[in-house]
mmCIF file of C-alpha atoms in Angstrom:
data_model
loop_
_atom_site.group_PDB
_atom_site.id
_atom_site.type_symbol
_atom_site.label_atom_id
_atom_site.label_comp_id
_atom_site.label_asym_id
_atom_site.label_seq_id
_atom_site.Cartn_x
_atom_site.Cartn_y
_atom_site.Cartn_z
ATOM 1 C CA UNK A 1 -28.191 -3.891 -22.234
ATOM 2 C CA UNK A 2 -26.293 -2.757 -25.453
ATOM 3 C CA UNK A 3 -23.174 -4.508 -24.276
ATOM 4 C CA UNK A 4 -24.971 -7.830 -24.470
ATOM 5 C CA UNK A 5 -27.320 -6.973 -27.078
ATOM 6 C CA UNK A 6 -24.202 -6.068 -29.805
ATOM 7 C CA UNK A 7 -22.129 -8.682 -31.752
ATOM 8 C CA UNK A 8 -19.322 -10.985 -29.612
ATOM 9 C CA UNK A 9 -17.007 -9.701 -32.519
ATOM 10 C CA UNK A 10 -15.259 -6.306 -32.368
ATOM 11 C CA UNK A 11 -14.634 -4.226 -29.110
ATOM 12 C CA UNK A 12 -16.581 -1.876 -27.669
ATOM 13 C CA UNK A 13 -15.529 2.064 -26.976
ATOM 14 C CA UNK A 14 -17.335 4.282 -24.296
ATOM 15 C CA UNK A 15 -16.829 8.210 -24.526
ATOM 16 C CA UNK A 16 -16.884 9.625 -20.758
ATOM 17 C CA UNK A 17 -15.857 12.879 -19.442
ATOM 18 C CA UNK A 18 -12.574 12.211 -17.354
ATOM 19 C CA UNK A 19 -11.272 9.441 -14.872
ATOM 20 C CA UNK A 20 -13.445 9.330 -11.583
ATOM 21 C CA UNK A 21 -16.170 8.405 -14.383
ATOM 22 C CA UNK A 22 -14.198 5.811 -16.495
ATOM 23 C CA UNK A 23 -13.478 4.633 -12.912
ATOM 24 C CA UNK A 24 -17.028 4.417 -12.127
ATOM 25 C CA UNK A 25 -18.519 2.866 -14.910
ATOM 26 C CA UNK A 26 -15.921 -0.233 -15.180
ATOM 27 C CA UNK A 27 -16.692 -1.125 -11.454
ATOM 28 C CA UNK A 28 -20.595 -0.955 -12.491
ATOM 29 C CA UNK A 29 -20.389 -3.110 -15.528
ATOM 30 C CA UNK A 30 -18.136 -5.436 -13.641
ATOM 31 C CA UNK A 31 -20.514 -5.646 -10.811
ATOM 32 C CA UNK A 32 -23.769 -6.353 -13.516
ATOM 33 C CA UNK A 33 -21.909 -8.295 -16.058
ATOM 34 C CA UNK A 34 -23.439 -11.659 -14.489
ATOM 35 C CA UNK A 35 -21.547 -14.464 -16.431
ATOM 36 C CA UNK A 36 -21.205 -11.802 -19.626
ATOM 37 C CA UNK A 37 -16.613 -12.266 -19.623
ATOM 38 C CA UNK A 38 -15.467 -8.204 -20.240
ATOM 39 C CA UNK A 39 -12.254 -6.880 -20.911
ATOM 40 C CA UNK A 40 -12.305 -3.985 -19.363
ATOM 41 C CA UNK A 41 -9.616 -1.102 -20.087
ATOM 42 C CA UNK A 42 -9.114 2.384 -19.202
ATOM 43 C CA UNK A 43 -7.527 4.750 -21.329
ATOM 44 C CA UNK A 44 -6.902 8.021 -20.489
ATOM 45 C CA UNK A 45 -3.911 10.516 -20.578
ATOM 46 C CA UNK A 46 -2.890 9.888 -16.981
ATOM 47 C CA UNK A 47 -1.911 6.286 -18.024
ATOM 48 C CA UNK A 48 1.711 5.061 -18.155
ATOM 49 C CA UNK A 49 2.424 4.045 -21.911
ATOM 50 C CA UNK A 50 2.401 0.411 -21.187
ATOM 51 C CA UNK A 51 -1.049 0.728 -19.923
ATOM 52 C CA UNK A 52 -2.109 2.791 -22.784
ATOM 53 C CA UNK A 53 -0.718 0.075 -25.506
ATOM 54 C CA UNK A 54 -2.868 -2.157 -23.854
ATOM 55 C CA UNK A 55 -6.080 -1.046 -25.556
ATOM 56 C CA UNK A 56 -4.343 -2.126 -28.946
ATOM 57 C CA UNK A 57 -4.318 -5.845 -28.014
ATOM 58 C CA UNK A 58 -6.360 -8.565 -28.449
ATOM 59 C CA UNK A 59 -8.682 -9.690 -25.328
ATOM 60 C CA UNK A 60 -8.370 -13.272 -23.649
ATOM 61 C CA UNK A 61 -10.103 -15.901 -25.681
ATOM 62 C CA UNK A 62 -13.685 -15.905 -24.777
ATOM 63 C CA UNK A 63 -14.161 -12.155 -23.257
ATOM 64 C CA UNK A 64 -14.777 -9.106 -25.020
ATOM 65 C CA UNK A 65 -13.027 -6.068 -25.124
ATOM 66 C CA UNK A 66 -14.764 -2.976 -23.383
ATOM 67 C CA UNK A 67 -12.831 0.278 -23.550
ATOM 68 C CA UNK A 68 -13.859 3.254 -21.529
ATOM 69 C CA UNK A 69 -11.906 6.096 -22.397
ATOM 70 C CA UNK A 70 -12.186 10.085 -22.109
ATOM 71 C CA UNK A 71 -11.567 12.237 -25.638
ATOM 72 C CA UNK A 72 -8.078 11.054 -26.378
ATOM 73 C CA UNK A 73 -9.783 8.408 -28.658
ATOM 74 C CA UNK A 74 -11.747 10.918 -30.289
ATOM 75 C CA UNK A 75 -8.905 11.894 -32.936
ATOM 76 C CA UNK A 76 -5.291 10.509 -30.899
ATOM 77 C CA UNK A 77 -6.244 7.164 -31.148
ATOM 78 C CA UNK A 78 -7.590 4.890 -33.256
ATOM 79 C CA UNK A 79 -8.772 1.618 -32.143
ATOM 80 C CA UNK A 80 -9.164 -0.880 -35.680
ATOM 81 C CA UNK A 81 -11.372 -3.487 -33.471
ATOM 82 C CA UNK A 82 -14.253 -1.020 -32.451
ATOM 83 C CA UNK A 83 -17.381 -2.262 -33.713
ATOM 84 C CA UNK A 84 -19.587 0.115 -31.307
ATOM 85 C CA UNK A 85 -19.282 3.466 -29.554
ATOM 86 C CA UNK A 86 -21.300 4.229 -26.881
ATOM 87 C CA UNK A 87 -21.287 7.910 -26.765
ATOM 88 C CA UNK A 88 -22.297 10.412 -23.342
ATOM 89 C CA UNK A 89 -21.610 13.470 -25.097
ATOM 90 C CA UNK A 90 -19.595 14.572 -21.944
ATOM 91 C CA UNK A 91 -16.527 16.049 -21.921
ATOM 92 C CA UNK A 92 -14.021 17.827 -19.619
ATOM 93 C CA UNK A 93 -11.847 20.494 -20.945
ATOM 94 C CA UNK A 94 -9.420 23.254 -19.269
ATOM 95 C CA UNK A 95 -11.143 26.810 -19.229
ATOM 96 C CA UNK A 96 -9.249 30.195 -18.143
ATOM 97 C CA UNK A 97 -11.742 32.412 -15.757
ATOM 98 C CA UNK A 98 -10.126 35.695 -16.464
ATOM 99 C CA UNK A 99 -12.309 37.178 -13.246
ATOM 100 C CA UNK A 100 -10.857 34.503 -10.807
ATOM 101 C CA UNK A 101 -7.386 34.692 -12.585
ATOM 102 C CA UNK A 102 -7.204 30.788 -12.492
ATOM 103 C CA UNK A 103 -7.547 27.838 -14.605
ATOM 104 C CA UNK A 104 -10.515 25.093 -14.038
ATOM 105 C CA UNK A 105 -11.445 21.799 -15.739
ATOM 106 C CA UNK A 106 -15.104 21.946 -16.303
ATOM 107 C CA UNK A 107 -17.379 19.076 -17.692
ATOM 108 C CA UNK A 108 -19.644 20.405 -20.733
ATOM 109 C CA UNK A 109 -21.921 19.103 -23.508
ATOM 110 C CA UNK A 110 -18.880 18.386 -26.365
ATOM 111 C CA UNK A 111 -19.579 20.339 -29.970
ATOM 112 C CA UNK A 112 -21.407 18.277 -32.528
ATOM 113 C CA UNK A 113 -18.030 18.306 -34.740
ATOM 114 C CA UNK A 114 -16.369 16.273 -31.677
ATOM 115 C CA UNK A 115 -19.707 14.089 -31.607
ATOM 116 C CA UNK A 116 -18.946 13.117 -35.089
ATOM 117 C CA UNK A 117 -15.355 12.416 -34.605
ATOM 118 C CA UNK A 118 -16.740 9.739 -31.994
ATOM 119 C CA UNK A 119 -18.932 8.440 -34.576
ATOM 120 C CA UNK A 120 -16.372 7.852 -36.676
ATOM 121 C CA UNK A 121 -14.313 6.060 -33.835
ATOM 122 C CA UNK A 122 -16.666 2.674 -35.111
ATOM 123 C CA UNK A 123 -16.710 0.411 -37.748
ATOM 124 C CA UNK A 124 -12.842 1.372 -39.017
ATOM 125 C CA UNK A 125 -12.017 -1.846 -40.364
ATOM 126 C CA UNK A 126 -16.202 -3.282 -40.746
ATOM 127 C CA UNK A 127 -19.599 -2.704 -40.438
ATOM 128 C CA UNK A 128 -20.140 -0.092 -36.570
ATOM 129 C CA UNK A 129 -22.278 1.542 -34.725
ATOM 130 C CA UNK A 130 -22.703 4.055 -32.576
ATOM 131 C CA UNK A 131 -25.190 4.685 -29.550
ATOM 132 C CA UNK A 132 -25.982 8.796 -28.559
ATOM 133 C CA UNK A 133 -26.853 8.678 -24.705
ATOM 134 C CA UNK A 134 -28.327 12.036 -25.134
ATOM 135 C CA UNK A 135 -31.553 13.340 -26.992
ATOM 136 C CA UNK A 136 -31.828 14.734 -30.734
ATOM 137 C CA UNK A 137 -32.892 18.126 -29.955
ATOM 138 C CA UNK A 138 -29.919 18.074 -27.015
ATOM 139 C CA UNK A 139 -27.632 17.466 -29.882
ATOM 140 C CA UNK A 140 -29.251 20.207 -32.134
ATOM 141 C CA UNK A 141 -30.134 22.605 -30.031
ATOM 142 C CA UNK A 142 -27.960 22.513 -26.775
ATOM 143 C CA UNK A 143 -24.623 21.483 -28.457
ATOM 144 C CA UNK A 144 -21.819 23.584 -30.294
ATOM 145 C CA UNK A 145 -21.198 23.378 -34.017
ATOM 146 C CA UNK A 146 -17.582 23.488 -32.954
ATOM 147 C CA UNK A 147 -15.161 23.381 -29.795
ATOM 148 C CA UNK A 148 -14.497 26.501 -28.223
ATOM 149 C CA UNK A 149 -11.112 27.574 -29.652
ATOM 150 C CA UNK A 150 -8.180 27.600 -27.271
ATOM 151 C CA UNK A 151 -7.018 31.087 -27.815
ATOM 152 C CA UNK A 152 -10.635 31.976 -25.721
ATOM 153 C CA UNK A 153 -10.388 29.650 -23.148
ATOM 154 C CA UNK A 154 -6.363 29.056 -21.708
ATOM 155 C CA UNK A 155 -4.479 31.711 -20.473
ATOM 156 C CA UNK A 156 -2.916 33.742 -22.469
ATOM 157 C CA UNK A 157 0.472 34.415 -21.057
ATOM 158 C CA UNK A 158 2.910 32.704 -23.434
ATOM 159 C CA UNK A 159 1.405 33.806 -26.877
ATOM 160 C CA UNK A 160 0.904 37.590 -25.297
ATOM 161 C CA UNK A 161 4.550 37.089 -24.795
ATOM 162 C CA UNK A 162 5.504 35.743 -27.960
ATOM 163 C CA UNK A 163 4.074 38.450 -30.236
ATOM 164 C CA UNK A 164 5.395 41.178 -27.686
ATOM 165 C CA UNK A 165 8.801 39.139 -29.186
ATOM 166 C CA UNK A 166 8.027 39.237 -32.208
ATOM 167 C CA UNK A 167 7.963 43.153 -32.284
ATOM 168 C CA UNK A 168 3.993 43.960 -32.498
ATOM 169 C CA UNK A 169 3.635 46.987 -29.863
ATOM 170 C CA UNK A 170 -0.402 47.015 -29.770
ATOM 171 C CA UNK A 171 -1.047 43.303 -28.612
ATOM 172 C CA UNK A 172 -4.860 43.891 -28.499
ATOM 173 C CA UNK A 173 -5.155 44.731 -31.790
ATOM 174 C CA UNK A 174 -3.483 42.208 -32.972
ATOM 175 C CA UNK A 175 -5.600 39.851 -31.178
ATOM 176 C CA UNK A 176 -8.198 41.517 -32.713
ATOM 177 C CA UNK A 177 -7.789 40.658 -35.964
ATOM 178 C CA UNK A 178 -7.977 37.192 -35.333
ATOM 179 C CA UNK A 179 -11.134 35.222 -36.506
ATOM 180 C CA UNK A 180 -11.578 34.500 -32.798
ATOM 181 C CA UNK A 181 -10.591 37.234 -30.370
ATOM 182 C CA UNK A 182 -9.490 36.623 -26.735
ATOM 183 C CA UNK A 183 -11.323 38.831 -23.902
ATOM 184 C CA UNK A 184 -10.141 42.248 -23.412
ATOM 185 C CA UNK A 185 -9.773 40.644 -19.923
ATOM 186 C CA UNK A 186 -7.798 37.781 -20.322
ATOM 187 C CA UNK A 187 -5.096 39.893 -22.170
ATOM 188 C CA UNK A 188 -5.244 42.701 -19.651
ATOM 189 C CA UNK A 189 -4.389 39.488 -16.791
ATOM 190 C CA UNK A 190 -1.476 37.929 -19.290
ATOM 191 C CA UNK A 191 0.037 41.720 -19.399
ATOM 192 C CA UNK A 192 -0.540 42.109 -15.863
ATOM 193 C CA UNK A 193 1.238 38.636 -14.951
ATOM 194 C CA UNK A 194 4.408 38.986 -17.331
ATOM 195 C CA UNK A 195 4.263 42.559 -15.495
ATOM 196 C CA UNK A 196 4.885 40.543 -12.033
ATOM 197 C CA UNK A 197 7.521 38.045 -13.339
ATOM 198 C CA UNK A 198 9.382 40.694 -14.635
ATOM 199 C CA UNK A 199 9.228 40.096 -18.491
ATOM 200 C CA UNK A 200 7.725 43.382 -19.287
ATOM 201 C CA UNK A 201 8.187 46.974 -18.075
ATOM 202 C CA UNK A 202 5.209 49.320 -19.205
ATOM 203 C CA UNK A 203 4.153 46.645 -21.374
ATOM 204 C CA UNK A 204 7.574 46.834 -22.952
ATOM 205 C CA UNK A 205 9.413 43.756 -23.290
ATOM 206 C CA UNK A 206 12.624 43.447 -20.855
ATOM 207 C CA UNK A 207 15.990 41.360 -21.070
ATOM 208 C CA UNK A 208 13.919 38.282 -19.066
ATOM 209 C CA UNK A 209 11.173 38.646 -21.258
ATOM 210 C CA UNK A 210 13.452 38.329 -24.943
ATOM 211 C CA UNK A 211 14.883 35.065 -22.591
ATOM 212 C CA UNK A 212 11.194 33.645 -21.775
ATOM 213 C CA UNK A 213 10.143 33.706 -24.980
ATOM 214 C CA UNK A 214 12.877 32.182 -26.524
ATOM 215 C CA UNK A 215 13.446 28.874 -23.849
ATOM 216 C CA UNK A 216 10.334 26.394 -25.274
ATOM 217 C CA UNK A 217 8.440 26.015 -22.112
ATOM 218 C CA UNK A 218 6.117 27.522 -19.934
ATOM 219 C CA UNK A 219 6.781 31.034 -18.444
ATOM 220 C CA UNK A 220 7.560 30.076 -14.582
ATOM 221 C CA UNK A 221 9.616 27.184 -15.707
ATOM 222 C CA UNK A 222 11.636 29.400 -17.688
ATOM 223 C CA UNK A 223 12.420 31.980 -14.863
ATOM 224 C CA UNK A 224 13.258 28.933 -13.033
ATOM 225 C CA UNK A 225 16.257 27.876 -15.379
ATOM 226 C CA UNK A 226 17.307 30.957 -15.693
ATOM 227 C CA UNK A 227 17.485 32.105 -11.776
ATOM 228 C CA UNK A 228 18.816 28.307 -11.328
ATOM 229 C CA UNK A 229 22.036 29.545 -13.465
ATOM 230 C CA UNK A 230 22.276 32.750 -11.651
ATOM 231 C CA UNK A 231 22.042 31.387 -8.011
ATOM 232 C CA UNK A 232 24.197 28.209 -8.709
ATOM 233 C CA UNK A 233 21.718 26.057 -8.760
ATOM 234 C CA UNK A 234 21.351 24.454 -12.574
ATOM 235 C CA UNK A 235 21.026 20.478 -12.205
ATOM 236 C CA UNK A 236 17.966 21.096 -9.769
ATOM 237 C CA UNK A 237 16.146 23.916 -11.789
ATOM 238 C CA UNK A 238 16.618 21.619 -15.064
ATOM 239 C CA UNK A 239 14.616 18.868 -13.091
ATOM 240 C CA UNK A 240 12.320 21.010 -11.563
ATOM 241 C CA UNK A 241 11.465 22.644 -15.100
ATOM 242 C CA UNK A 242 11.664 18.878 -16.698
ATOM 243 C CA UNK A 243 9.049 17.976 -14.223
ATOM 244 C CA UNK A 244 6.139 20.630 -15.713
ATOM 245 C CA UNK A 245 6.427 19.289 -19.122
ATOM 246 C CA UNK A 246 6.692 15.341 -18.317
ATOM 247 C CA UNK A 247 4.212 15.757 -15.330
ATOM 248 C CA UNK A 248 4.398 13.135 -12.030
ATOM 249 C CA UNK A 249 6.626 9.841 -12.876
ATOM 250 C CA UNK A 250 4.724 8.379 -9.918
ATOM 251 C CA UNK A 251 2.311 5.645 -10.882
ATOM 252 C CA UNK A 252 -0.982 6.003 -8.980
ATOM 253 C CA UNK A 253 -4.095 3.570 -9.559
ATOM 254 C CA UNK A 254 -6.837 3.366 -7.231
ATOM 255 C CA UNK A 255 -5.329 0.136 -5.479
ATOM 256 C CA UNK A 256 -1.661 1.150 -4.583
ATOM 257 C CA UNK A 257 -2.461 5.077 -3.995
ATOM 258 C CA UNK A 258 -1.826 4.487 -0.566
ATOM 259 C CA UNK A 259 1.000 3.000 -0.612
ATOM 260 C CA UNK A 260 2.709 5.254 -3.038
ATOM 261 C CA UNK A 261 1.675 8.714 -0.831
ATOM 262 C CA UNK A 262 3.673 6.862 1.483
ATOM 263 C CA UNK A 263 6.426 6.609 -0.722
ATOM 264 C CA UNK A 264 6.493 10.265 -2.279
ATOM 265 C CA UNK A 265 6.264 11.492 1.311
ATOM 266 C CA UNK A 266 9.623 9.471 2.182
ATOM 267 C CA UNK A 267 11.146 11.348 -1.070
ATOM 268 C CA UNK A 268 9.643 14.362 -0.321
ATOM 269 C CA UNK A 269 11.213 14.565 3.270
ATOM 270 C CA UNK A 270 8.333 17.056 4.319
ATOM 271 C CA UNK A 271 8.560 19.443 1.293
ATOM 272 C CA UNK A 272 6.221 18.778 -0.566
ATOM 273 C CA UNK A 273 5.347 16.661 -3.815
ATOM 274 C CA UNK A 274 7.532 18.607 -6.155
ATOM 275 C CA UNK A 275 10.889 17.799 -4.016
ATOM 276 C CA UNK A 276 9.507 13.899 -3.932
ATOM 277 C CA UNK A 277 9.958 13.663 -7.396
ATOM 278 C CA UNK A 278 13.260 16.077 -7.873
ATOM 279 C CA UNK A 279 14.779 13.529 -5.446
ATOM 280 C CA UNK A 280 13.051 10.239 -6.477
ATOM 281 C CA UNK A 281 14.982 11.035 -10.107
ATOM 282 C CA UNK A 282 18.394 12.098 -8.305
ATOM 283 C CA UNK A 283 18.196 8.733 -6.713
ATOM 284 C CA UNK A 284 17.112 6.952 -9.738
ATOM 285 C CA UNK A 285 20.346 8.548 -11.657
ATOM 286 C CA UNK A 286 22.722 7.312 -8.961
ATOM 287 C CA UNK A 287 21.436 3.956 -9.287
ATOM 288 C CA UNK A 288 23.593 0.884 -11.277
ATOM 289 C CA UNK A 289 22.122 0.222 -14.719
ATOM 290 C CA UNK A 290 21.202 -2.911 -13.746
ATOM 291 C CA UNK A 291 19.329 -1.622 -11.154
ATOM 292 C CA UNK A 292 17.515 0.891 -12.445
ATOM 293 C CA UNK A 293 14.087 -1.180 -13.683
ATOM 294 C CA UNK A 294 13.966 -2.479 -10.217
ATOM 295 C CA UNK A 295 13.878 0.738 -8.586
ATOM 296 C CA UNK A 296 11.303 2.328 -10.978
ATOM 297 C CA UNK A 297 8.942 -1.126 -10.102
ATOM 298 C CA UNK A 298 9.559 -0.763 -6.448
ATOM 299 C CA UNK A 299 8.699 2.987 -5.908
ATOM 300 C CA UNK A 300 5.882 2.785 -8.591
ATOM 301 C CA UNK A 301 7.585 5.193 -11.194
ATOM 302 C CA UNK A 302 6.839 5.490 -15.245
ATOM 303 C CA UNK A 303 10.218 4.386 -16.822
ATOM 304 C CA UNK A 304 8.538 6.650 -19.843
ATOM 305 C CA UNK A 305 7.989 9.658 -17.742
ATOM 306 C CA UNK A 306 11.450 9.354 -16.766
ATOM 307 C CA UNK A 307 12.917 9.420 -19.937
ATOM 308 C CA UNK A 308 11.113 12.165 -20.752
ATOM 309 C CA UNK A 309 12.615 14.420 -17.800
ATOM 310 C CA UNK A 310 15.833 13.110 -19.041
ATOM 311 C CA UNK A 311 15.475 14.167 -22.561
ATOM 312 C CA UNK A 312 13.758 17.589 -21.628
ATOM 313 C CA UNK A 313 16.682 18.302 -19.312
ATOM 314 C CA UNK A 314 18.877 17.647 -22.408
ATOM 315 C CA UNK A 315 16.770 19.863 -24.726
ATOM 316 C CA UNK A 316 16.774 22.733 -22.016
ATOM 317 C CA UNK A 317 20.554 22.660 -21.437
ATOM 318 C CA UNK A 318 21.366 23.215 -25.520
ATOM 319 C CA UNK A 319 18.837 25.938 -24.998
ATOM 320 C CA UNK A 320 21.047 27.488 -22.225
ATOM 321 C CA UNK A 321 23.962 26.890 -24.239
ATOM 322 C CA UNK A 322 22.963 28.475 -27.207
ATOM 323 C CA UNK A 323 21.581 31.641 -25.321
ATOM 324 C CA UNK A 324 25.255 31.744 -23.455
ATOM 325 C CA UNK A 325 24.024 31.309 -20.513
ATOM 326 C CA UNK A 326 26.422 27.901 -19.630
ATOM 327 C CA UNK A 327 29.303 27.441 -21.413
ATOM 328 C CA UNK A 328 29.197 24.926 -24.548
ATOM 329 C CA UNK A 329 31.457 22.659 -22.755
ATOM 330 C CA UNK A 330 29.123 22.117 -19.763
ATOM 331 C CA UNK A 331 29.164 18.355 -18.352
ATOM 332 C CA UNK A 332 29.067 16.541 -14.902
ATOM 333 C CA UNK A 333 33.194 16.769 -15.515
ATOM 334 C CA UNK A 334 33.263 20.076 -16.588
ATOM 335 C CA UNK A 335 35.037 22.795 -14.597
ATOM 336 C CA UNK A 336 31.820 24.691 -15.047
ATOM 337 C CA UNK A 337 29.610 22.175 -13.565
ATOM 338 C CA UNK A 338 30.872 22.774 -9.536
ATOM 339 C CA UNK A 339 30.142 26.570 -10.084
ATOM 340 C CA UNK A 340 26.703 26.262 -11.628
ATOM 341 C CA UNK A 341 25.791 24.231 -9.112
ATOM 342 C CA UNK A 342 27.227 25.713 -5.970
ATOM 343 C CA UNK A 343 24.027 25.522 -4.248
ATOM 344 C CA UNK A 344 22.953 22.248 -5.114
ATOM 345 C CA UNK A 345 20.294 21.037 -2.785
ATOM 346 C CA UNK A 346 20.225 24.131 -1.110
ATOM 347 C CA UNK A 347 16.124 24.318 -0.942
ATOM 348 C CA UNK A 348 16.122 27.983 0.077
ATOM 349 C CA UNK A 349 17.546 28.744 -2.909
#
């Protein structure tokens, strides 16, 4: 009813909690539109770039633009033509159970400081409006003044690492003297875990630990660069790490997910996603330049993504480099190159 009921002028923005229900509610209004022409878009983090872009753009003549997005249009992105928001006061956000030891994305009410950012999200460039699909007193009395700061709901493994760097001996009361102090929990899990990957002894920081917390990247991936020099194994490691930061180049969308599983399991060769997409790139870099946009298009891969692996690979290398672990000379001709990478495609090591 509001999407017919508001102006034929402007676009139209729809706060929902994550992708299953942006993917839900664009097949509903589709199937209810009648003769009511929508432009419906996505936009989420998961998208490719391209797809993302596409919010920006004008609809076809005659239709109106509908976009139904999660919170990355609260404050990341600004769209000029929104003339209404349609707000569910949903939202999904990661959250560190320091009983379970594990990480969970859980829907929640959002705070009433993100409500108002989503307020704001209409009428940038005229006149907006915004409709609250929740009550008043849910908004006063149910809802947070503000989002629950990170530091009390990720893990804590990288920053407990950091300071331990940085020379402070006591890391919980540190913490402690914060406006917003983690669990006693959550830090006793972080020292227990950097315990296990061996970048503390007696909550003492060790050789690997001086080395995690200098390579910029998570903890595992930097063990894995580092034991990848050691065991002779650098090119695949530097993917392998690349791949946590850029996440999967794979393109899936609700109509081709079948075929691409088909594809990542030809990559993969029966181990695993992670290999898929190790060798899906190692074929992508042996292909001609010519040939390289119709390989991405044919096995459904983010030319973004892509570059992104290749640039982080570049960024991690100069980090290896500077700490001396591969010589500054290091390159695919390089004497060094055969050595430190021995065991290349060796998947036991």
């Amino acid at each position: 009813g509001l999407l017919n009921a508001e102006s034929n002028k402007g676009s139209i923005l729809i706060f929902l909690p994550g992708v299953m229900e942006i993917n839900k509610c664009i097949k509903t209004i589709q199937n209810n539109s009648g003769s009511k022409t929508f432009h419906l878009l996505p936009l989420h983090s998961a998208l490719s770039s391209s797809d993302q872009k596409r919010v920006f753009k004008d609809p076809p003549y005659g239709s109106r633009k509908i976009v139904v997005s999660t919170n990355v249009a609260e404050t990341s992105i600004t769209i000029p033509d929104a003339v209404a928001v349609i707000d569910t006061g949903r939202v999904k956000s990661v959250h560190y159970d320091a009983k379970a030891k594990s990480t969970r994305l859980l829907e929640s009410w959002c705070s009433r400081a993100e409500a108002a950012q989503r307020r704001g999200r209409a009428g940038r460039v005229t006149e907006g409006r915004c409709f609250k699909l929740y009550t008043e007193s849910t908004e006063k009395e149910t809802m947070r003044a503000q989002p629950i700061p990170e530091i009390k709901r990720t893990s804590l493994e990288s920053v407990y690492l950091v300071v331990k760097a940085i020379g402070v001996s006591n890391v919980k009361e540190f913490f402690n003297g914060g406006l917003d102090p983690p669990s006693s929990e959550s830090l006793s899990n972080a020292r227990e875990y950097l315990s296990e990957i061996g970048a503390l002894l007696n909550d003492k920081l060790t050789s690997l630990g001086k080395y995690l917390s200098i390579i910029p990247t998570d903890i595992k991936s930097g063990k894995l660069l580092i034991f990848g020099t050691l065991f002779g194994n650098l090119e695949d490691s530097l993917t392998l790490a690349s791949i946590s930061v850029s996440g999967n180049p794979f393109i899936i969308k609700q109509e081709n997910r079948d075929e691409v599983k088909k594809i990542q399991q030809e990559f993969g060769k029966g181990k695993g996603d992670l290999h898929a997409i190790l060798n899906a790139f190692n074929a992508y870099n042996s292909v001609e330049s010519g040939k390289k946009r119709r390989f991405l298009n044919d096995n459904f891969l983010s030319s973004l993504t892509m570059t992104v692996i290749q640039s982080t690979r570049q960024q991690f290398i100069s980090t290896l480099k500077d700490l001396g672990f591969i010589p500054f000379n290091y390159s695919l001709t390089s004497e060094s190159y055969k050595y430190l990478n021995r065991n290349k495609g060796n998947t036991n090591i």
